[in-house]
Amino acid sequence: MGNIGCGAKCAKLTILLINTLFMLIGLFLLGFGIFLVVDAKLLHQRYFAPVGGSAEQMIGAAAVILVVGIVLVLITIVGCCAAANQHVGCLTFYSVVLILLLILQVAAVIVVAVFYNQIIETAGHDMMKMVFYDYGTDGKNGTTKMIDDIQSEFYCCGVTDKGPEDWKYSNYYNESGQNVPESCCTKNRSEYVDRNQCLSRAYDTEDPKRSVYIYTDGCDYKLDTLIRQFSGILIGVVVAVIIIQIAFIVVTCILKSSLARGYEYV
């Protein structure tokens, strides 16, 4: 049996290093998923329930993380064993798996691109339900804080293009008598510009000075605008990941091809 050539050595080392890294990531996800399953009830009560999440959603999220962790660990084990033992059959299987994963990722990107508007619409619908029914309600402190944080951080009020007027139809308005939450009011640094003007002018769409005191854009529009602003970066990251995966597939095929020709036996 001969020594491994320089090119194949580099390919083998690359496969081992990258797979070891992803194995550690997979083990972390696996451990995190187990933690979520073991403490599902407690975590649901503390974090999911306050923002309207169901126990089924909690278990579903944990199951997805577990499956991803298990798949990642199994794939990387195959990759490491195939490269370390220079087994052509395992390398072939490993290459096929990588290609299938690449196809699935590309398909997922296409699905998100095609159904982007529906995804945003669904998110907006869910937030609207929180605004109408959950904000300010006893036992929904997590939801209340989340909406306040969104409105304050994104300088928005309400959900739709009606902005502050969305609150007119909410349980919060009916029960408190306050037009909008204070998180809708504009601030100069940490102080409200004019809280009283904000609350009194909330529904006066003809007032030219309303935007001085209250955020007039709905959060759905703001979040959509933010995503579109960073879409170039997101596309760049996705393309870079796909290119790296293709390069890794090529490296794996190079090692497999060399071994198949009989140059790399040890």
Coordinates of C-alpha atoms in Angstrom, one line a residue:
M1 CA 0.0 0.0 0.0
G2 CA 1.3 3.4 -0.9
N3 CA 1.4 6.7 0.8
I4 CA -1.3 9.3 0.5
G5 CA -0.7 12.0 -2.1
C6 CA -0.5 15.7 -1.1
G7 CA -3.8 16.6 -2.7
A8 CA -5.7 13.7 -1.2
K9 CA -4.1 14.5 2.2
C10 CA -5.4 18.0 2.1
A11 CA -8.8 16.8 1.0
K12 CA -8.9 14.2 3.8
L13 CA -7.7 16.7 6.5
T14 CA -10.3 19.2 5.3
I15 CA -13.1 16.6 5.5
L16 CA -12.0 15.6 9.0
L17 CA -11.7 19.1 10.4
I18 CA -15.0 20.4 9.0
N19 CA -16.9 17.3 10.1
T20 CA -15.4 17.5 13.6
L21 CA -16.6 21.1 13.8
F22 CA -20.1 20.3 12.6
M23 CA -20.2 17.2 14.9
L24 CA -19.7 19.5 17.9
I25 CA -22.5 21.8 16.7
G26 CA -24.7 18.7 16.2
L27 CA -23.9 17.5 19.8
F28 CA -24.7 20.9 21.1
L29 CA -28.1 20.9 19.3
L30 CA -28.7 17.4 20.5
G31 CA -28.0 18.3 24.1
F32 CA -30.1 21.5 23.8
G33 CA -33.0 19.5 22.3
I34 CA -32.9 17.0 25.1
F35 CA -32.9 19.8 27.7
L36 CA -36.0 21.3 26.0
V37 CA -37.8 18.0 26.1
V38 CA -36.9 17.3 29.7
D39 CA -37.8 20.7 31.0
A40 CA -40.6 21.3 28.4
K41 CA -43.3 22.0 31.0
L42 CA -41.3 24.5 33.0
L43 CA -40.0 26.3 29.9
H44 CA -43.4 26.5 28.4
Q45 CA -44.9 28.0 31.6
R46 CA -42.1 30.6 31.8
Y47 CA -41.4 31.6 28.2
F48 CA -43.8 30.1 25.7
A49 CA -47.2 30.5 27.5
P50 CA -46.7 34.3 28.2
V51 CA -46.4 35.1 24.5
G52 CA -49.2 32.8 23.4
G53 CA -47.2 29.8 22.5
S54 CA -48.8 26.4 23.1
A55 CA -47.3 23.3 24.6
E56 CA -47.5 21.6 21.2
Q57 CA -45.4 24.4 19.6
M58 CA -42.8 24.0 22.4
I59 CA -42.6 20.2 21.9
G60 CA -42.5 20.8 18.1
A61 CA -39.6 23.2 18.4
A62 CA -37.7 20.8 20.6
A63 CA -38.3 17.9 18.2
V64 CA -37.0 19.9 15.3
I65 CA -33.8 20.8 17.2
L66 CA -33.4 17.1 18.3
V67 CA -33.8 15.8 14.7
V68 CA -31.4 18.4 13.3
G69 CA -28.8 17.5 16.0
I70 CA -29.2 13.7 15.4
V71 CA -29.0 14.0 11.6
L72 CA -26.0 16.3 11.8
V73 CA -24.1 14.0 14.2
L74 CA -24.8 10.9 12.1
I75 CA -23.8 12.6 8.9
T76 CA -20.5 13.9 10.4
I77 CA -19.7 10.5 11.9
V78 CA -20.1 9.0 8.4
G79 CA -17.9 11.7 6.9
C80 CA -15.2 11.3 9.5
C81 CA -15.2 7.5 9.3
A82 CA -15.2 7.6 5.5
A83 CA -12.3 10.0 5.3
A84 CA -10.2 8.4 8.1
N85 CA -10.6 4.9 6.7
Q86 CA -10.4 6.0 3.1
H87 CA -13.5 3.9 2.3
V88 CA -14.8 4.6 -1.2
G89 CA -18.3 3.3 -0.6
C90 CA -18.8 5.5 2.5
L91 CA -17.4 8.5 0.7
T92 CA -19.8 7.9 -2.1
F93 CA -22.7 7.6 0.3
Y94 CA -21.5 10.7 2.1
S95 CA -21.3 12.7 -1.1
V96 CA -24.8 11.7 -2.0
V97 CA -26.1 12.9 1.4
L98 CA -24.3 16.2 1.0
I99 CA -25.8 16.7 -2.5
L100 CA -29.3 15.9 -1.2
L101 CA -28.9 18.4 1.7
L102 CA -27.8 21.0 -0.7
I103 CA -30.8 20.4 -2.9
L104 CA -33.1 20.6 0.2
Q105 CA -31.5 23.9 1.2
V106 CA -31.9 25.4 -2.3
A107 CA -35.5 24.2 -2.3
A108 CA -36.1 25.8 1.1
V109 CA -34.6 29.2 -0.1
I110 CA -36.9 29.0 -3.2
V111 CA -40.0 28.3 -1.0
V112 CA -39.2 31.2 1.3
A113 CA -38.7 33.5 -1.6
V114 CA -42.0 32.4 -3.3
F115 CA -44.1 32.5 -0.1
Y116 CA -42.4 35.5 1.5
N117 CA -45.5 37.7 1.4
Q118 CA -47.6 34.9 2.9
I119 CA -45.1 34.4 5.7
I120 CA -45.1 38.1 6.5
E121 CA -48.9 38.2 6.3
T122 CA -49.2 35.3 8.7
A123 CA -46.7 36.9 11.2
G124 CA -48.7 40.1 10.9
H125 CA -52.0 38.2 11.5
D126 CA -50.6 36.6 14.6
M127 CA -49.3 39.9 16.0
M128 CA -52.7 41.5 15.3
K129 CA -54.4 38.8 17.4
M130 CA -52.0 39.6 20.2
V131 CA -52.8 43.3 19.9
F132 CA -56.6 42.7 19.8
Y133 CA -56.9 40.1 22.5
D134 CA -53.8 39.6 24.6
Y135 CA -52.1 42.9 25.2
G136 CA -52.5 44.2 28.8
T137 CA -54.4 41.0 29.8
D138 CA -53.7 39.3 33.1
G139 CA -51.4 36.4 32.6
K140 CA -50.1 37.8 29.3
N141 CA -47.3 39.9 30.6
G142 CA -44.8 38.3 28.2
T143 CA -47.0 39.2 25.2
T144 CA -47.4 42.8 26.5
K145 CA -43.7 43.3 27.0
M146 CA -42.9 41.8 23.6
I147 CA -45.3 44.2 21.7
D148 CA -44.0 47.1 23.7
D149 CA -40.4 46.2 22.8
I150 CA -41.3 45.8 19.1
Q151 CA -43.1 49.2 19.0
S152 CA -40.3 51.0 20.9
E153 CA -37.4 49.4 19.0
F154 CA -38.9 49.7 15.5
Y155 CA -40.6 53.1 16.0
C156 CA -44.0 51.7 15.0
C157 CA -47.5 51.5 16.4
G158 CA -50.1 48.8 15.8
V159 CA -49.7 46.3 13.0
T160 CA -51.3 47.3 9.7
D161 CA -51.0 50.4 7.5
K162 CA -53.6 52.0 9.8
G163 CA -50.9 52.2 12.5
P164 CA -52.3 53.5 15.8
E165 CA -55.9 53.0 14.7
D166 CA -55.4 49.3 15.1
W167 CA -55.6 49.8 18.8
K168 CA -59.1 51.2 18.5
Y169 CA -60.4 47.7 18.1
S170 CA -58.4 46.0 20.9
N171 CA -59.5 44.8 24.4
Y172 CA -56.8 47.1 25.8
Y173 CA -58.6 50.1 24.4
N174 CA -62.0 48.9 25.7
E175 CA -60.8 48.0 29.2
S176 CA -58.3 50.8 29.8
G177 CA -59.9 53.7 27.9
Q178 CA -56.4 54.7 26.7
N179 CA -56.1 55.1 22.9
V180 CA -52.7 53.4 22.5
P181 CA -50.0 52.0 24.8
E182 CA -47.2 54.4 25.8
S183 CA -44.8 52.4 23.7
C184 CA -46.4 54.0 20.6
C185 CA -45.2 57.5 21.8
T186 CA -42.1 59.1 20.3
K187 CA -39.1 59.7 22.5
N188 CA -36.3 62.2 22.7
R189 CA -33.6 59.9 24.0
S190 CA -35.3 58.2 26.9
E191 CA -38.0 60.7 27.6
Y192 CA -41.4 61.0 25.8
V193 CA -41.7 64.0 23.5
D194 CA -45.2 64.6 24.9
R195 CA -47.1 61.7 26.3
N196 CA -50.4 63.5 26.7
Q197 CA -50.3 64.8 23.1
C198 CA -49.4 61.3 21.9
L199 CA -52.4 59.7 23.6
S200 CA -54.8 62.4 22.6
R201 CA -53.8 62.7 18.9
A202 CA -53.5 58.9 18.3
Y203 CA -56.5 58.6 16.0
D204 CA -56.5 62.1 14.4
T205 CA -55.2 61.1 11.0
E206 CA -55.8 64.7 9.7
D207 CA -53.4 66.2 12.3
P208 CA -50.1 67.2 10.5
K209 CA -48.2 67.2 13.8
R210 CA -49.4 63.8 14.9
S211 CA -46.2 62.1 13.8
V212 CA -44.2 64.4 16.1
Y213 CA -45.8 62.7 19.1
I214 CA -46.7 59.2 18.0
Y215 CA -45.3 56.5 15.7
T216 CA -47.7 56.4 12.7
D217 CA -46.3 53.4 10.8
G218 CA -47.6 49.9 11.5
C219 CA -45.1 47.3 12.7
D220 CA -45.9 45.0 9.9
Y221 CA -44.6 47.6 7.4
K222 CA -41.6 48.4 9.5
L223 CA -40.5 44.8 9.9
D224 CA -41.0 44.1 6.2
T225 CA -39.0 47.2 5.3
L226 CA -36.2 46.1 7.7
I227 CA -36.0 42.6 6.1
R228 CA -35.9 44.1 2.6
Q229 CA -33.1 46.4 3.7
F230 CA -31.0 43.5 4.8
S231 CA -32.1 41.1 2.0
G232 CA -28.8 41.7 0.2
I233 CA -26.8 40.6 3.2
L234 CA -29.1 37.6 3.7
I235 CA -28.8 36.6 0.0
G236 CA -25.0 37.0 0.2
V237 CA -24.8 34.7 3.3
V238 CA -27.0 32.1 1.7
V239 CA -25.0 32.1 -1.5
A240 CA -21.7 31.9 0.4
V241 CA -23.0 28.9 2.4
I242 CA -24.1 27.2 -0.8
I243 CA -20.7 27.8 -2.4
I244 CA -18.9 26.4 0.6
Q245 CA -21.1 23.3 0.5
I246 CA -20.4 22.8 -3.2
A247 CA -16.7 23.2 -2.6
F248 CA -16.9 20.6 0.2
I249 CA -18.7 18.2 -2.0
V250 CA -16.0 18.7 -4.7
V251 CA -13.3 18.0 -2.1
T252 CA -15.1 14.8 -1.0
C253 CA -15.4 13.7 -4.6
I254 CA -11.7 14.4 -5.2
L255 CA -10.7 12.1 -2.4
K256 CA -13.2 9.4 -3.4
S257 CA -12.0 9.6 -7.0
S258 CA -8.3 9.3 -6.0
L259 CA -9.1 6.3 -3.9
A260 CA -11.2 4.7 -6.6
R261 CA -8.2 4.9 -9.0
G262 CA -6.1 3.0 -6.5
Y263 CA -3.6 5.7 -5.7
E264 CA -4.3 6.2 -2.1
Y265 CA -4.2 2.9 -0.2
V266 CA -2.2 2.7 3.0

